[in-house]
Each structure stands twice: as C-alpha cells, then as structure tokens.
Tab-separated table of C-alpha atoms in Angstrom:
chain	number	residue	atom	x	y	z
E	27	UNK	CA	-31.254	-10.984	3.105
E	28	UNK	CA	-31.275	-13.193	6.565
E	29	UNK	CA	-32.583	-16.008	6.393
E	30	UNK	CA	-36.236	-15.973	7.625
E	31	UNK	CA	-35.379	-17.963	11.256
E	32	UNK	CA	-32.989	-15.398	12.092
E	33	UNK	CA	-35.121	-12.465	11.291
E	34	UNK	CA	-37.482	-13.662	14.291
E	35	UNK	CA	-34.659	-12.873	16.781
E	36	UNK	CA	-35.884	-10.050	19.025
E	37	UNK	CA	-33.791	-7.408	20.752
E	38	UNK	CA	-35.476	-8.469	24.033
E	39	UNK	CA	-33.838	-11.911	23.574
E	40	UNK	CA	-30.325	-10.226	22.923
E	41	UNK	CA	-30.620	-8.234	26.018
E	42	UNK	CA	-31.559	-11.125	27.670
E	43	UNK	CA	-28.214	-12.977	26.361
E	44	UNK	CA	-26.147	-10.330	27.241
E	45	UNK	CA	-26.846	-9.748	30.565
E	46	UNK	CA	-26.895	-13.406	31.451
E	47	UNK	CA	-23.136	-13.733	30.112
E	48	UNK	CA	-22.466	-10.437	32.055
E	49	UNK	CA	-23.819	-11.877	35.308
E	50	UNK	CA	-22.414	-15.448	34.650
E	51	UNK	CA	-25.535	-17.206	35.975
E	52	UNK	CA	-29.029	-17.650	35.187
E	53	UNK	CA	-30.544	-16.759	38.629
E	54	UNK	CA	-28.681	-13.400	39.146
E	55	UNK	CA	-29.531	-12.706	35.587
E	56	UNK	CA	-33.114	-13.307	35.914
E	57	UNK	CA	-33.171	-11.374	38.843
E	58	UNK	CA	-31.538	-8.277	37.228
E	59	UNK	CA	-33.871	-8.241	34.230
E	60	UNK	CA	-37.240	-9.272	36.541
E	61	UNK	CA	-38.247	-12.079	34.830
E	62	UNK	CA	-38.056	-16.098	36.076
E	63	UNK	CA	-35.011	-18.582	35.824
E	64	UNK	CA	-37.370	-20.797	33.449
E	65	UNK	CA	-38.369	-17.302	31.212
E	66	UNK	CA	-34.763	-16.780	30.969
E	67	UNK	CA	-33.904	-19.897	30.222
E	68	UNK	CA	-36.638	-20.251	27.507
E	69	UNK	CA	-35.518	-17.062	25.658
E	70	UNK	CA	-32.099	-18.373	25.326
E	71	UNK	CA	-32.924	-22.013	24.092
E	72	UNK	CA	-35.494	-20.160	21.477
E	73	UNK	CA	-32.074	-18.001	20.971
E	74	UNK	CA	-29.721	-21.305	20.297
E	75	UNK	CA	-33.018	-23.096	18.008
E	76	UNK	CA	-32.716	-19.669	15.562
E	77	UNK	CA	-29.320	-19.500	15.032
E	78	UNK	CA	-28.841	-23.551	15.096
E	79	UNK	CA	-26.050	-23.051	17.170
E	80	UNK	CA	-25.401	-23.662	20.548
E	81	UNK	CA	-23.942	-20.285	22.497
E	82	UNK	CA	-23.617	-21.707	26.163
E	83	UNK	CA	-22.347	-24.529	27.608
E	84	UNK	CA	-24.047	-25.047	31.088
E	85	UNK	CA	-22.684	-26.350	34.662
E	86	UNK	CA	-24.187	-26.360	37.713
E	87	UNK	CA	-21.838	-23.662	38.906
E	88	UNK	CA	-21.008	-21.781	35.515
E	89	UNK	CA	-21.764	-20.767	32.087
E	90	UNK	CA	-19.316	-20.492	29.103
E	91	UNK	CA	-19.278	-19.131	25.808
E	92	UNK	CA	-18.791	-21.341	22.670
E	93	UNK	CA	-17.237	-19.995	20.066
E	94	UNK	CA	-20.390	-18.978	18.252
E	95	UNK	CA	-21.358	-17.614	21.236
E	96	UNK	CA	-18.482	-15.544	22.022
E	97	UNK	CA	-18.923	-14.156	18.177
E	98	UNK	CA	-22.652	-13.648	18.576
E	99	UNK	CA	-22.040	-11.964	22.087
E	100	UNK	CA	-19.965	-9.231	20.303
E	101	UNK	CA	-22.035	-8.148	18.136
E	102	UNK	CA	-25.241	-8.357	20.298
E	103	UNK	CA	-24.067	-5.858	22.479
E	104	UNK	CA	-23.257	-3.479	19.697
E	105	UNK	CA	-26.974	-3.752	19.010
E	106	UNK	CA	-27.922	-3.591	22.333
E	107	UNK	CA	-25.579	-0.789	22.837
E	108	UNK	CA	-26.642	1.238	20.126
E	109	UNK	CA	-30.433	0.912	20.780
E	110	UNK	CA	-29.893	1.985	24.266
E	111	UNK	CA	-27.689	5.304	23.070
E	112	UNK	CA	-30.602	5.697	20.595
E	113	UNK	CA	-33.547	5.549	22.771
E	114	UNK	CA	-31.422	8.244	24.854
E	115	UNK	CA	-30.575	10.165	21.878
E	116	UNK	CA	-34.454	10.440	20.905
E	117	UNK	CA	-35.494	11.159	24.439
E	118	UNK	CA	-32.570	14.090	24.678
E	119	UNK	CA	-33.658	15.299	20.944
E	120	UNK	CA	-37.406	15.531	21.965
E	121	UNK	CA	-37.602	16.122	25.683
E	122	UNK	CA	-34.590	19.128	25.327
E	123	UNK	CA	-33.865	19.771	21.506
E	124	UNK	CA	-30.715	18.620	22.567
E	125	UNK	CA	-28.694	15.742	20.021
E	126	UNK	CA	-26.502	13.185	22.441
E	127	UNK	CA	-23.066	12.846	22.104
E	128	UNK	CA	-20.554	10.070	23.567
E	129	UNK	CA	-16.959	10.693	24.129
E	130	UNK	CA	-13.840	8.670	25.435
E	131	UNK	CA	-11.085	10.502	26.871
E	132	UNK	CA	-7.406	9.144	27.803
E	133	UNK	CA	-7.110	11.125	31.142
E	134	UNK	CA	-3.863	12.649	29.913
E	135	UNK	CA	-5.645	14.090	27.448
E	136	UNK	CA	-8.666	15.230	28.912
E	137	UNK	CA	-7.843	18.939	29.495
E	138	UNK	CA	-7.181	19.620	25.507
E	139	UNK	CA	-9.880	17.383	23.867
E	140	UNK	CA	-12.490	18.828	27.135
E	141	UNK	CA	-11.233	22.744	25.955
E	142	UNK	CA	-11.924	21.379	22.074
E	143	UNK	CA	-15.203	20.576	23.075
E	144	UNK	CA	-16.080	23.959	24.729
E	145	UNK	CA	-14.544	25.825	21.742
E	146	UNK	CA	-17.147	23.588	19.823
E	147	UNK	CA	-20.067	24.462	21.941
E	148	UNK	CA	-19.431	28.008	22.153
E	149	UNK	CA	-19.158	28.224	18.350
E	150	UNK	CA	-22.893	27.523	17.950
E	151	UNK	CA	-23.738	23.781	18.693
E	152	UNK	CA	-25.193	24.457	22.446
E	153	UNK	CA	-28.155	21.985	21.126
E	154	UNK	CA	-25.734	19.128	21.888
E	155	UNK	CA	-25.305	16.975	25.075
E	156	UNK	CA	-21.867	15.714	25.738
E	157	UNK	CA	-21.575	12.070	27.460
E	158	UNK	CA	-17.733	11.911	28.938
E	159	UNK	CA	-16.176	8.634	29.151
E	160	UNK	CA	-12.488	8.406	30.561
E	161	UNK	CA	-10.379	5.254	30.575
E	162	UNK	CA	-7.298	3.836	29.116
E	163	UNK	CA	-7.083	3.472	25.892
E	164	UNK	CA	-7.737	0.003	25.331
E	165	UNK	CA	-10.670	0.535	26.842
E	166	UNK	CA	-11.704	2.854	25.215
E	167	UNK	CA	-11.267	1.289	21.569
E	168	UNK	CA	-13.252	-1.770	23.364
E	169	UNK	CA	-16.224	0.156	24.027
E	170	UNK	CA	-15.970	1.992	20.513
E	171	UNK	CA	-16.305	-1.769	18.988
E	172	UNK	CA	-19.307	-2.110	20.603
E	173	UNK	CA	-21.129	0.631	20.575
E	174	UNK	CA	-20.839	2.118	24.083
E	175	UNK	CA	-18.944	5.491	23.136
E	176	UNK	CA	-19.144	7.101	19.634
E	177	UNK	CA	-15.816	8.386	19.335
E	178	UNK	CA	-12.334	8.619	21.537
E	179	UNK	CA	-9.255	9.781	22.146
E	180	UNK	CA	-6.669	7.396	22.479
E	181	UNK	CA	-2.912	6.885	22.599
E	182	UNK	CA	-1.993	3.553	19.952
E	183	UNK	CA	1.094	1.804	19.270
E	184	UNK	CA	-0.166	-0.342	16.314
E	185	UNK	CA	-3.459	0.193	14.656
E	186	UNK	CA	-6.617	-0.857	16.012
E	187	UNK	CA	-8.385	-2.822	14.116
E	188	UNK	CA	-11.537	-2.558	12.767
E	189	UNK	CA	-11.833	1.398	13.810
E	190	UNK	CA	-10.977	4.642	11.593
E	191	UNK	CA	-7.961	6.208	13.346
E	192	UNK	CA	-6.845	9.643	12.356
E	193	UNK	CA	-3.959	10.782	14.073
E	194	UNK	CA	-4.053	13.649	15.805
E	195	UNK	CA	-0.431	14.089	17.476
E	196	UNK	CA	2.452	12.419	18.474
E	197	UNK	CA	3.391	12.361	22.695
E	198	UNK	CA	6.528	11.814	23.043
E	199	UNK	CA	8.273	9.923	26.364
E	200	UNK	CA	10.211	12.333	29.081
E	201	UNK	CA	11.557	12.307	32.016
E	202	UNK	CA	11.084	13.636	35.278
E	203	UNK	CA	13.603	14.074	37.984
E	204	UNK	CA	14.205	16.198	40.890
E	205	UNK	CA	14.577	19.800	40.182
E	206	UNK	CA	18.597	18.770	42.067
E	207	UNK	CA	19.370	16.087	39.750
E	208	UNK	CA	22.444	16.621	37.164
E	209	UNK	CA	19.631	15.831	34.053
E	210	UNK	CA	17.709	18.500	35.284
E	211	UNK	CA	20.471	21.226	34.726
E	212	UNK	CA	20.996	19.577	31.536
E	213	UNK	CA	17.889	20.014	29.524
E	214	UNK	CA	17.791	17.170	28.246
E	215	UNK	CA	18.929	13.629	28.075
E	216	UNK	CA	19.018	10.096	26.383
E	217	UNK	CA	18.611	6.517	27.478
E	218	UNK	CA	22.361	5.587	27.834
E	219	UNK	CA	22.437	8.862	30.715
E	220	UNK	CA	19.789	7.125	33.013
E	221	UNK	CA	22.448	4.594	33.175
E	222	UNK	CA	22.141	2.256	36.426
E	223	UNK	CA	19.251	4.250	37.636
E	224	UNK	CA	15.808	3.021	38.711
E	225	UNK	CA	12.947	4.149	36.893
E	226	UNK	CA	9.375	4.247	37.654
E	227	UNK	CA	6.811	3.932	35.103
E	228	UNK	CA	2.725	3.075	34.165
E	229	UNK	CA	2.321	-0.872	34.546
E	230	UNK	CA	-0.622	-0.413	32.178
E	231	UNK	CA	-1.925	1.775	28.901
E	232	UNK	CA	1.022	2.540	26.547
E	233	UNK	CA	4.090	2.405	28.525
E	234	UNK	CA	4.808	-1.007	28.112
E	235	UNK	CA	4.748	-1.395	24.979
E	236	UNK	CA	7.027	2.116	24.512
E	237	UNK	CA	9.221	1.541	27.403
E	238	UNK	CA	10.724	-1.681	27.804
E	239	UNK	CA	12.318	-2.269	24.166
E	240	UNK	CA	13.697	0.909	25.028
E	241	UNK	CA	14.952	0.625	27.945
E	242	UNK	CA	15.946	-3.121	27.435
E	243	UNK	CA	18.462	-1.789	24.674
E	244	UNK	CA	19.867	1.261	26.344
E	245	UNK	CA	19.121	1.293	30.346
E	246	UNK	CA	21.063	-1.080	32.364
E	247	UNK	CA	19.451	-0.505	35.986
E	248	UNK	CA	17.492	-2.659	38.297
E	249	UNK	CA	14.193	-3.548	37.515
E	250	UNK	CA	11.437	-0.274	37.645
E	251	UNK	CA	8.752	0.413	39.635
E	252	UNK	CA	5.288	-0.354	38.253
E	253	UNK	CA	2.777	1.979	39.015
E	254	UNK	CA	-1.145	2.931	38.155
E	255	UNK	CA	-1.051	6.983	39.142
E	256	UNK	CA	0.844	9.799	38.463
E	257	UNK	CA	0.837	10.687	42.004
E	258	UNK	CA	2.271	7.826	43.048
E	259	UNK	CA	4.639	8.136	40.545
E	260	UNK	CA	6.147	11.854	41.587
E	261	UNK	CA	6.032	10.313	45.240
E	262	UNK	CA	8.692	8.044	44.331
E	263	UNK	CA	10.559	10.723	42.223
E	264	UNK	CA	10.346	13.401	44.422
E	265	UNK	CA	11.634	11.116	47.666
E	266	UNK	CA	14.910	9.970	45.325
E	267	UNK	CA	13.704	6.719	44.643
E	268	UNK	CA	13.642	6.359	41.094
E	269	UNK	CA	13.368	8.685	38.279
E	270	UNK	CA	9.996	8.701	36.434
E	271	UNK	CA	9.269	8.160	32.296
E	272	UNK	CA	5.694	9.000	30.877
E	273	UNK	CA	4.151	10.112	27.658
E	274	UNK	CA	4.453	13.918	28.299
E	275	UNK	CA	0.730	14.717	28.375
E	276	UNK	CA	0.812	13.326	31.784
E	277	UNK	CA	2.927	16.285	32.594
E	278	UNK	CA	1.238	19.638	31.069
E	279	UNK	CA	-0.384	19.655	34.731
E	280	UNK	CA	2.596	19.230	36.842
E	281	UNK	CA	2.884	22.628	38.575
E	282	UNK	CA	5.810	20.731	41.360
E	283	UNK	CA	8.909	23.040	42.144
E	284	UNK	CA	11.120	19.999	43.405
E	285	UNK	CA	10.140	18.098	39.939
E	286	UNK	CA	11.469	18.943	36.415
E	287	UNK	CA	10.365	17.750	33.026
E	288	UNK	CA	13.260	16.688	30.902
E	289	UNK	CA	12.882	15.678	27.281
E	290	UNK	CA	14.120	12.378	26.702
E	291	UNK	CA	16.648	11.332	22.899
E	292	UNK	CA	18.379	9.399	21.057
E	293	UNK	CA	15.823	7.865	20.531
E	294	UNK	CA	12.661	9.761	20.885
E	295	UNK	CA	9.904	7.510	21.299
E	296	UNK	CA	6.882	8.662	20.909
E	297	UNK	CA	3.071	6.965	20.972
E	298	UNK	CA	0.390	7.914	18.581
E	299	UNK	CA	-2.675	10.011	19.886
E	300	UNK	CA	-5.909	9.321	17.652
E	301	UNK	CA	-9.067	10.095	16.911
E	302	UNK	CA	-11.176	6.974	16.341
E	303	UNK	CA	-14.700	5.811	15.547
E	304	UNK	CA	-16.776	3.057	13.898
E	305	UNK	CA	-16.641	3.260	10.354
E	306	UNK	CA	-19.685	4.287	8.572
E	307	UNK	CA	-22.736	6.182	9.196
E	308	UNK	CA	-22.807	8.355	12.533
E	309	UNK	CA	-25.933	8.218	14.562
E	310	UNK	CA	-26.533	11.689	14.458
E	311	UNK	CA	-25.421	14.414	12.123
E	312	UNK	CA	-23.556	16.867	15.559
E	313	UNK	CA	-21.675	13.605	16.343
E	314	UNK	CA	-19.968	13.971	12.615
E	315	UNK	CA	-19.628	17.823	13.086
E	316	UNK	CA	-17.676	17.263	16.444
E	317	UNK	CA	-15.730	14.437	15.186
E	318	UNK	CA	-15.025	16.955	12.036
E	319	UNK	CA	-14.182	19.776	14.640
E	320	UNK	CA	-11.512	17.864	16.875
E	321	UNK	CA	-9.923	16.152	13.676
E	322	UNK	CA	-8.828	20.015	12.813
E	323	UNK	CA	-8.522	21.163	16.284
E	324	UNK	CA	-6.161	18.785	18.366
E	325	UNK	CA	-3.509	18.361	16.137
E	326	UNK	CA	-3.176	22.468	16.480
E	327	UNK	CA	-3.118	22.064	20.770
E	328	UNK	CA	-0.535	19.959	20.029
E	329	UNK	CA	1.889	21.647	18.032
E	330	UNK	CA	1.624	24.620	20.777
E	331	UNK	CA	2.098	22.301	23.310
E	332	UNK	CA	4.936	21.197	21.931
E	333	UNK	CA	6.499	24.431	20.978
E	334	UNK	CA	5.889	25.307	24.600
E	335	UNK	CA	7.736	22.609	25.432
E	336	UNK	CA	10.887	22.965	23.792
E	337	UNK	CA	10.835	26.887	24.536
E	338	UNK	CA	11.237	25.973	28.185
E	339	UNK	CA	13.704	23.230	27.236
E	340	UNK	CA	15.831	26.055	25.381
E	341	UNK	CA	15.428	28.401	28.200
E	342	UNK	CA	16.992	25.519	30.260
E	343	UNK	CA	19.875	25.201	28.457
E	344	UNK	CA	20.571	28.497	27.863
C-alpha cells in the first residue's frame, strides 16, 4: 500500500503538472487551466512536499524536468489520460449505449485495419464508437504508453517495449519505377540491379532503419532523396529522378499508369506490422472483442494481399 502522503495526491494536481510541463511556463499554464500563477504554483509545491522530491527546476525564462520529474510526468499522464478516455467512455455508454473505442492507424495501413473494423461493426457490435488516430508508428506506441489510444497498428523493427505486440504481417520493401524502366519489364529485382541509381525514400517511420543497412551493403549510388509523402515521392519517380523504395502497403493504392510496383530480393527485407496494447486489463469489455477480432482478421488481408501481389508479379514475367 502507498504510503499515506502519497495517497493525498489528487488528480486535479496531476492535471495541473501536466499541463504546466506541456505549456513550459507557469503563466500560460495557469491561463489554460483558469486558475492564478500563485494557485498553480501552490498545487505544484504541495505536489513536490508529497512525493519529497523535487520535479521542476525553475528559471525566470524556463522550466525543466528532474529526473523524478520526468518519471513522475510519464506516468501522470497515463492517469490523466485514462480518466479523461473514461469520463468519455461513461458519457458515450450512458448518453448513447454506445462503449468508446480508441484506435491508432499507420496510414499505410489504414484502408485494411478501417475495412476490419466495418466487418466488426456489421457483425453485431454497432453499440461501439470508434476514435481513429493516425500517425507514424512511433507515435503511435508513444501514445499507447500513456494512455491516449487503446490499441494500434504499427510497423516495428525491434520490439517495443513495455507493450504486447502480436504480429499481424510482414510488409515487405519494393520498388517503384517508371512503367519504361528495364526493372519494370523484369518483374522483379535485387539491390545489386539499382546499381548507381538514385533512390528516393521516407526520411522518417521505418525506412531508415530497413533501408540504409541495405542499401549501404548492396547500392552504390549517390546519396537518396529524403522525403515525408508518397506524393512527393512518385513526383520524383515519375519525372526520372530517382527510383522510389517503400514498405509495399504504401502502394496497394497506387492506381498510376507511368508507375510500376516491382518486388524487391536478395534480400527481402521486410518490417513487422503489429497489433499492440497495454498489457493487462482493457477498459471496456468491446475494446478486448475488437482487439480479439483484428488479431484473427489482418493477418488474413495480408496473405491476400500478398498473393495478389505476386499474381501480378507472375503475370509480369510471363
């Protein structure tokens, strides 16, 4: 059991501490949560005298998190986080009869995990409201940890930890090149053929991480492109600039007859999609069921996709 100081912490004092790191100053804070500078201020000192630790060192100009404080501020906003997404929860559950639901999404996958979820509420759970969150992946697992979002898709090189991960599918990296480029009529290809050409990839997510070991070992051309969005991305690719790798979920969309999607061997590299959540109980029980549904669901998109995939790949070669 907590010791008996501790147990007088309040939840209003933890809001309080987390939006004053959030704003980085005591007046803006104050004035976000319509109280005074000295109420504020007095709520975070009572804070500090609890724990017997201090969580802020103060400047004129700026605030900054001791290490306590940085390991207190994590797990306030879980709390805070989760009594917010419960208050809504209730209010949803009373007000409609409706349970509330919070999922992360890597765009890529959106369109399979957002048909999931419609096979789902079709099959009987209509008293359910769906919350969609999409972001990269590591934000996503960020906001799992603390309580924003209770469950996501999202693509993983090395386990997260601290979150239940159960893989779903594996996307591997491709290609894509003008529909006029000798890979094209190939069907496929494998690092050592992009030679000396450029390549344009994500600066961000996954691709990193997958890409450059990769490339580093096999591709010997100038430095890529770095880029945020698939449109910018087939810009460059379709104008002859560079030819474009990404996980191939970015692709199921592309509908481009000067572009061509070519799988890319030897080696196949490939990231981890996943299902993950907070270990633990759920909040409610059509969170589990959902969770339960996707785990079984996805995996079977994926195989399709992928059998899709090589069928055209086939076709090509033939």
């Amino acid at each position: 059991m907590a010791a008996l100081p501790l147990r007088a912490l309040t939840l209003r004092q933890l809001q309080f501490f987390s939006v004053l790191v959030e704003e980085g100053q005591f007046g803006r804070a104050a004035r976000r949560l319509a109280i005074t500078q000295p109420a504020l201020s007095n709520a975070i000192k009572q804070m500090e005298k609890l724990l017997g630790a201090e969580l802020l060192t103060r400047s004129t100009h700026r605030l900054e998190l001791t290490p306590v404080g940085a390991e207190v501020l994590a797990r306030t906003d879980f709390l805070v986080n989760t009594f917010e997404v419960a208050l809504r929860d209730i209010e949803s559950t009373v007000q409609r009869g409706r349970a509330y639901v919070r999922v992360g999404v890597i765009p890529s996958a959106s369109a399979r995990v957002a048909t999931a979820a419609s096979e789902f509420l079709r099959d009987g759970h209509r008293e359910v409201e769906l919350s969609w969150r999409d972001a990269p992946s590591n934000t996503l697992l960020a906001e799992l940890r603390s309580g924003q979002i209770d469950m996501a898709v999202a693509a993983i090189t090395e386990p997260p930890g601290g979150l239940t991960c159960i893989d779903l599918f594996r996307d591997p990296l491709v290609l894509v090149v003008r529909r006029d480029h000798p890979l094209a009529a190939a069907g496929d290809a494998s690092w050592e053929a992009i030679g000396k050409e450029r390549l344009v990839l994500f600066e961000s997510g996954s691709m990193p991480a997958l890409g450059n070991p990769a490339r580093a070992q096999f591709a010997q051309g100038p430095q890529p492109y770095r880029v945020s969005y698939s449109e910018t991305l087939y810009a460059l690719v379709r104008g002859g600039q560079a030819l474009g790798l990404m996980p191939r979920l970015y692709t199921s969309s592309l509908r481009d007859p000067e572009l061509a999607v070519v799988p890319l061997l030897k080696p196949r590299v490939e990231r981890r999609v996943v299902l993950a959540y907070l270990p633990g109980p759920m909040r409610n029980v059509v969170a589990q069921e959902l969770i339960a549904f996707l785990r079984e669901r996805l995996p079977q998109a994926g195989e399709a996709a992928v059998r899709r995939v090589s069928g055209k790949a086939a076709r090509a070669r033939r």
